[in-house]
Short mmCIF file of N, CA and C in Angstrom, two decimals:
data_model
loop_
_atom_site.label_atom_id
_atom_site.label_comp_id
_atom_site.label_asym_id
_atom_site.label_seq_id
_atom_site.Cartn_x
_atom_site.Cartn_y
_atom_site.Cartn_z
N UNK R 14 85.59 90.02 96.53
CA UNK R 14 85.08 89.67 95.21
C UNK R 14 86.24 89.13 94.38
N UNK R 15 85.99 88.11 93.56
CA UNK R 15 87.11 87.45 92.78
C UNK R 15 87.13 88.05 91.44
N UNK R 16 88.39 88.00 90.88
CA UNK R 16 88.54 89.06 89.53
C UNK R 16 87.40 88.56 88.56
N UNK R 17 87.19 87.76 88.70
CA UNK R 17 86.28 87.19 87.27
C UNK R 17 85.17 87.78 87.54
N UNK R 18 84.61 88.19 88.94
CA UNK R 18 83.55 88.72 88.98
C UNK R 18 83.57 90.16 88.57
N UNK R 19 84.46 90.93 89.35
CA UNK R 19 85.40 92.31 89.10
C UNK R 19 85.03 92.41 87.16
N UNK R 20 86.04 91.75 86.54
CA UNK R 20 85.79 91.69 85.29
C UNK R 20 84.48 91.62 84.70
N UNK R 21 83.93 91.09 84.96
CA UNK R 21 82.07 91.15 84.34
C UNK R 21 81.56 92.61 84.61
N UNK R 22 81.52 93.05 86.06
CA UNK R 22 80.41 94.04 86.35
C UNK R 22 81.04 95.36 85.79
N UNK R 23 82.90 94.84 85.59
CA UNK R 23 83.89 96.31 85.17
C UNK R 23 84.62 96.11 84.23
N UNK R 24 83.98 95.80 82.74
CA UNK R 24 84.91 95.62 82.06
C UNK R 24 85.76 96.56 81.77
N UNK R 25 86.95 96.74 80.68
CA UNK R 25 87.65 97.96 80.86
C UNK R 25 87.01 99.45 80.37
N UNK R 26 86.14 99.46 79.51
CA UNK R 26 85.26 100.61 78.86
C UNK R 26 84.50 101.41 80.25
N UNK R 27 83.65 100.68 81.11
CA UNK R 27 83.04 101.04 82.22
C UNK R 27 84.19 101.72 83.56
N UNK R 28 85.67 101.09 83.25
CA UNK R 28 86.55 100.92 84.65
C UNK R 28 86.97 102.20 84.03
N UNK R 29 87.28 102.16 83.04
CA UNK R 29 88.28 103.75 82.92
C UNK R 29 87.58 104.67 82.48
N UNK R 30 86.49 104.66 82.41
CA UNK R 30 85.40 106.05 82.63
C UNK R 30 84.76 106.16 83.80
N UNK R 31 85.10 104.94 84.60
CA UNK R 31 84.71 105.23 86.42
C UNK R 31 85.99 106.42 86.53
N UNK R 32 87.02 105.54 86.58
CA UNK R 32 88.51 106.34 86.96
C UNK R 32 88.41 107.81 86.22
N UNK R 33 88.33 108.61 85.13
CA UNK R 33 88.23 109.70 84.48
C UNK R 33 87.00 110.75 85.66
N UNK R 34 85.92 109.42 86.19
CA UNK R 34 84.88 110.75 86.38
C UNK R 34 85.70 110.74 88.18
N UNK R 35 86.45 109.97 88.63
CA UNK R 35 87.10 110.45 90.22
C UNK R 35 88.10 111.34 89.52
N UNK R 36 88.47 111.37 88.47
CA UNK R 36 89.50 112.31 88.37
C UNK R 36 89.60 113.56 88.29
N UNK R 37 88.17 113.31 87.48
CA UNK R 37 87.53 115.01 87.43
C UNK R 37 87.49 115.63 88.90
N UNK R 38 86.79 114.45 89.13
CA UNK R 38 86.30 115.10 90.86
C UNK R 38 87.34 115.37 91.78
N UNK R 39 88.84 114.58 91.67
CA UNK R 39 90.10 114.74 92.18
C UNK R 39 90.27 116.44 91.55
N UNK R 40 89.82 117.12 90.60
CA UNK R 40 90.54 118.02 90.67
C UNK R 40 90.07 119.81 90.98
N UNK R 41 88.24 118.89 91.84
CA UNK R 41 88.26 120.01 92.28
C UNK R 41 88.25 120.29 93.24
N UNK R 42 89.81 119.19 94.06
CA UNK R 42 90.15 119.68 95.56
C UNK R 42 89.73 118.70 96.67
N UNK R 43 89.11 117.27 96.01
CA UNK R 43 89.26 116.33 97.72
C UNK R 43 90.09 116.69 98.61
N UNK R 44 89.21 117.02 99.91
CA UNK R 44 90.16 116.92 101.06
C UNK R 44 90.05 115.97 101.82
N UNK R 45 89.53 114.81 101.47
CA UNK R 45 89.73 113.48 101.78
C UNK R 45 90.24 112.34 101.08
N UNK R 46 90.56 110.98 101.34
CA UNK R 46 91.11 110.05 100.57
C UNK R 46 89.99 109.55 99.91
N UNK R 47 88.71 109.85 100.43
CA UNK R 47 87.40 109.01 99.74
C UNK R 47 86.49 110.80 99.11
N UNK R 48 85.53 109.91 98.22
CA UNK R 48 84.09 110.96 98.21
C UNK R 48 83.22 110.82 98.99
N UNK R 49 82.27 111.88 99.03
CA UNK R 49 81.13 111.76 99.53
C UNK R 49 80.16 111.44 99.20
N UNK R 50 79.13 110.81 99.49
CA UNK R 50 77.66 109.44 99.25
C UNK R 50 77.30 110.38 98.26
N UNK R 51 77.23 112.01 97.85
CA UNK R 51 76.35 112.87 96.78
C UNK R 51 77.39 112.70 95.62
N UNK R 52 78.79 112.95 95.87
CA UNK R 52 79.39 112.38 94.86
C UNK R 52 79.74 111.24 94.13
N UNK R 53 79.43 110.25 95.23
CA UNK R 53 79.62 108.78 94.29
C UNK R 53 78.49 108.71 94.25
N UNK R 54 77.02 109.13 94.20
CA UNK R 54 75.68 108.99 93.39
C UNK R 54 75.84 109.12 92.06
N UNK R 55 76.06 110.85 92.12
CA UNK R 55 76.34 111.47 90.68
C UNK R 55 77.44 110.92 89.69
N UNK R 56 78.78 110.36 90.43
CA UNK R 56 79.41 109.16 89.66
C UNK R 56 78.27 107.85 89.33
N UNK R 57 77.83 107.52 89.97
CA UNK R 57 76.79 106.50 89.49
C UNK R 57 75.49 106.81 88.80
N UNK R 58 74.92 107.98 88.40
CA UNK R 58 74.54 108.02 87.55
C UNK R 58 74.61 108.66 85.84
N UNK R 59 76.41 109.08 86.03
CA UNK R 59 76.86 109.45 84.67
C UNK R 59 77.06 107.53 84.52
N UNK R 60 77.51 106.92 85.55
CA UNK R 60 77.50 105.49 84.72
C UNK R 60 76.54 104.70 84.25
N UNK R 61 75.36 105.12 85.22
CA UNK R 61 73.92 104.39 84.25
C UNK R 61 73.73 105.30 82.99
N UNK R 62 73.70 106.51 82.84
CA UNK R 62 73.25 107.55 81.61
C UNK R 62 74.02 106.60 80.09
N UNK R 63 75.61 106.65 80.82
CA UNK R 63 76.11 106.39 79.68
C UNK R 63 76.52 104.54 79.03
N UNK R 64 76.31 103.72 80.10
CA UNK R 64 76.16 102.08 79.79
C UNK R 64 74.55 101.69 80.45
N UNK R 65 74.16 102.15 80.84
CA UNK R 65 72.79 101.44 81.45
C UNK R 65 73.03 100.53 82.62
N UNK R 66 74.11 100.53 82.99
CA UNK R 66 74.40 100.04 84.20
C UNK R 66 74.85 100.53 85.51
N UNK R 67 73.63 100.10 86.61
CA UNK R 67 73.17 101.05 87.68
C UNK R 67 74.20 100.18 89.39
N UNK R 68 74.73 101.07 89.61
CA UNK R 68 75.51 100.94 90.77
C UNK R 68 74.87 101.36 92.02
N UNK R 69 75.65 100.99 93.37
CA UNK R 69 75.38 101.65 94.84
C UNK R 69 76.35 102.41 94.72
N UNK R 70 76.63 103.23 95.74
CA UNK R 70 77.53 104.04 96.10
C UNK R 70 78.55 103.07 96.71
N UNK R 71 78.13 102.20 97.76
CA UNK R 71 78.97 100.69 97.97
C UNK R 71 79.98 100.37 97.21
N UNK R 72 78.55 99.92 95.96
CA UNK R 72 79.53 99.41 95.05
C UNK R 72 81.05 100.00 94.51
N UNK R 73 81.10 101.66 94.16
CA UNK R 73 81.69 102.21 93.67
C UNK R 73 82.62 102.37 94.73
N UNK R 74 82.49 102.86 96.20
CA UNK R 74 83.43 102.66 96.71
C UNK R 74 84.29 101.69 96.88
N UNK R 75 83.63 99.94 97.28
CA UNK R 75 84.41 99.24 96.90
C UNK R 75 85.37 98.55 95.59
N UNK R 76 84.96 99.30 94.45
CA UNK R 76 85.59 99.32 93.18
C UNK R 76 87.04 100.04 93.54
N UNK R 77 87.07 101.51 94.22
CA UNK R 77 87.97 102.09 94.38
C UNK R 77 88.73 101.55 94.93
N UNK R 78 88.13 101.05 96.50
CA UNK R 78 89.23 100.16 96.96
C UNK R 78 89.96 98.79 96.75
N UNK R 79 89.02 98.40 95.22
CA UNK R 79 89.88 97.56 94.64
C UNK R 79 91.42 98.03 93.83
N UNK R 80 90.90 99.06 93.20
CA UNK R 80 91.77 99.67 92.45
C UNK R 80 93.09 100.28 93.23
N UNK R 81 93.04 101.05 94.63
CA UNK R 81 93.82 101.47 94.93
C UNK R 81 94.45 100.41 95.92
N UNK R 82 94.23 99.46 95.81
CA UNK R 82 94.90 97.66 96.30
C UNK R 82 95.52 97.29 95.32
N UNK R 83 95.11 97.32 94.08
CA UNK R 83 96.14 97.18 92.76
C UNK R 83 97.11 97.93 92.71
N UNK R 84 96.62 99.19 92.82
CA UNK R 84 97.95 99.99 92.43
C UNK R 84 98.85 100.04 93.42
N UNK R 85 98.66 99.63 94.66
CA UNK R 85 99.23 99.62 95.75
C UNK R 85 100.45 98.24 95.23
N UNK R 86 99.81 96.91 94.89
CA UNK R 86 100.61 95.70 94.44
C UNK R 86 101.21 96.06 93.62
N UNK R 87 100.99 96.56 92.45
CA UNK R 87 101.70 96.69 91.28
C UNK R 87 102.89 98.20 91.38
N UNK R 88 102.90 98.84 92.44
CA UNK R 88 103.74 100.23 92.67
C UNK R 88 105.01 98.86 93.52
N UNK R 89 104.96 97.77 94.41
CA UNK R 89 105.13 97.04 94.96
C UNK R 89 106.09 96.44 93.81
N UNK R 90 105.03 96.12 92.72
CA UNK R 90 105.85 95.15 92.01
C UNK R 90 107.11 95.84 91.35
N UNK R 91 106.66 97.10 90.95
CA UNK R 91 107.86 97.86 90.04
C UNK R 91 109.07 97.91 90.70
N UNK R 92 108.86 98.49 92.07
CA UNK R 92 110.03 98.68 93.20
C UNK R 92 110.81 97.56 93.38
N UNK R 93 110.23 96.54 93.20
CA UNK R 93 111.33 95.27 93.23
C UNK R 93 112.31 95.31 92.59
N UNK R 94 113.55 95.00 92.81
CA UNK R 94 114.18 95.65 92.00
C UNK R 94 114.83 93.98 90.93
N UNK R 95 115.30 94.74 89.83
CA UNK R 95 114.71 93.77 88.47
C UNK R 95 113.59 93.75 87.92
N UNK R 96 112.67 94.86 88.36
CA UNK R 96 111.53 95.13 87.81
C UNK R 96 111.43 96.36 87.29
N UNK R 97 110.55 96.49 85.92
CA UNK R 97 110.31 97.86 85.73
C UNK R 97 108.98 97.69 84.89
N UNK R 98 108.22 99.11 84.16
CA UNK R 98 107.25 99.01 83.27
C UNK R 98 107.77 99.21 82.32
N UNK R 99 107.36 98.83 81.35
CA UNK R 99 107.83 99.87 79.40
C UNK R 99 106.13 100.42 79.04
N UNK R 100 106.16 101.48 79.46
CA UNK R 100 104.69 101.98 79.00
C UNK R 100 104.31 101.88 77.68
N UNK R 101 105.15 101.85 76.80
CA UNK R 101 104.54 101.63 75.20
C UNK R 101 103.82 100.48 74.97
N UNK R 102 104.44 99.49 75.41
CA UNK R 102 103.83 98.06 75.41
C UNK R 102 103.05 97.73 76.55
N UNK R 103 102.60 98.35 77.50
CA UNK R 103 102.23 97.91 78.61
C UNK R 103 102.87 96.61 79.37
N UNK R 104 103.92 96.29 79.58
CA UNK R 104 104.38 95.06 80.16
C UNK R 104 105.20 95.22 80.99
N UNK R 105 105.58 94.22 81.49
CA UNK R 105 106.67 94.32 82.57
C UNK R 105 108.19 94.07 82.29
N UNK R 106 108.97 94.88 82.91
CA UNK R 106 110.44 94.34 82.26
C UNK R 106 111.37 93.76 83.18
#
């Protein structure tokens, strides 16, 4: 999927209340790298309750594995060296 599409179905309001509700769920003990189809339901339907917009479990998994492809590039990018973040500003240094 190309970002522009990414961007429509996830803008940032929807993306970082996806990320908050794996986090929750990160903390009560995955013992895997993924969830399970009952847990990314119930992630998908705190996301219809609260935007009206209705996901697969698919979907959400492949969201994740967009995300943890980003963070994978961008952990990539920092390590370069001449690179860093400034978290206040969000940018790159």
């Amino acid at each position: 999927m190309c970002d522009k599409d990414d961007n429509t179905k996830w803008p940032a309001t929807i993306e970082d209340y996806y990320i908050e509700l794996i986090y929750e769920e990160s903390k009560s003990g995955i013992q895997t790298s993924t969830l399970d189809r009952k847990t990314w339901m119930k992630i998908a339907n705190q996301l219809a309750i609260k935007f009206g917009k209705h996901f697969t479990a698919d979907q959400l998994k492949a969201k994740w594995n967009r995300l943890r492809r980003s963070t994978r590039e961008f952990k990539a990018l920092i390590e370069t060296t001449g690179f860093g973040w400034d978290s206040e500003t969000n940018t790159v240094t």
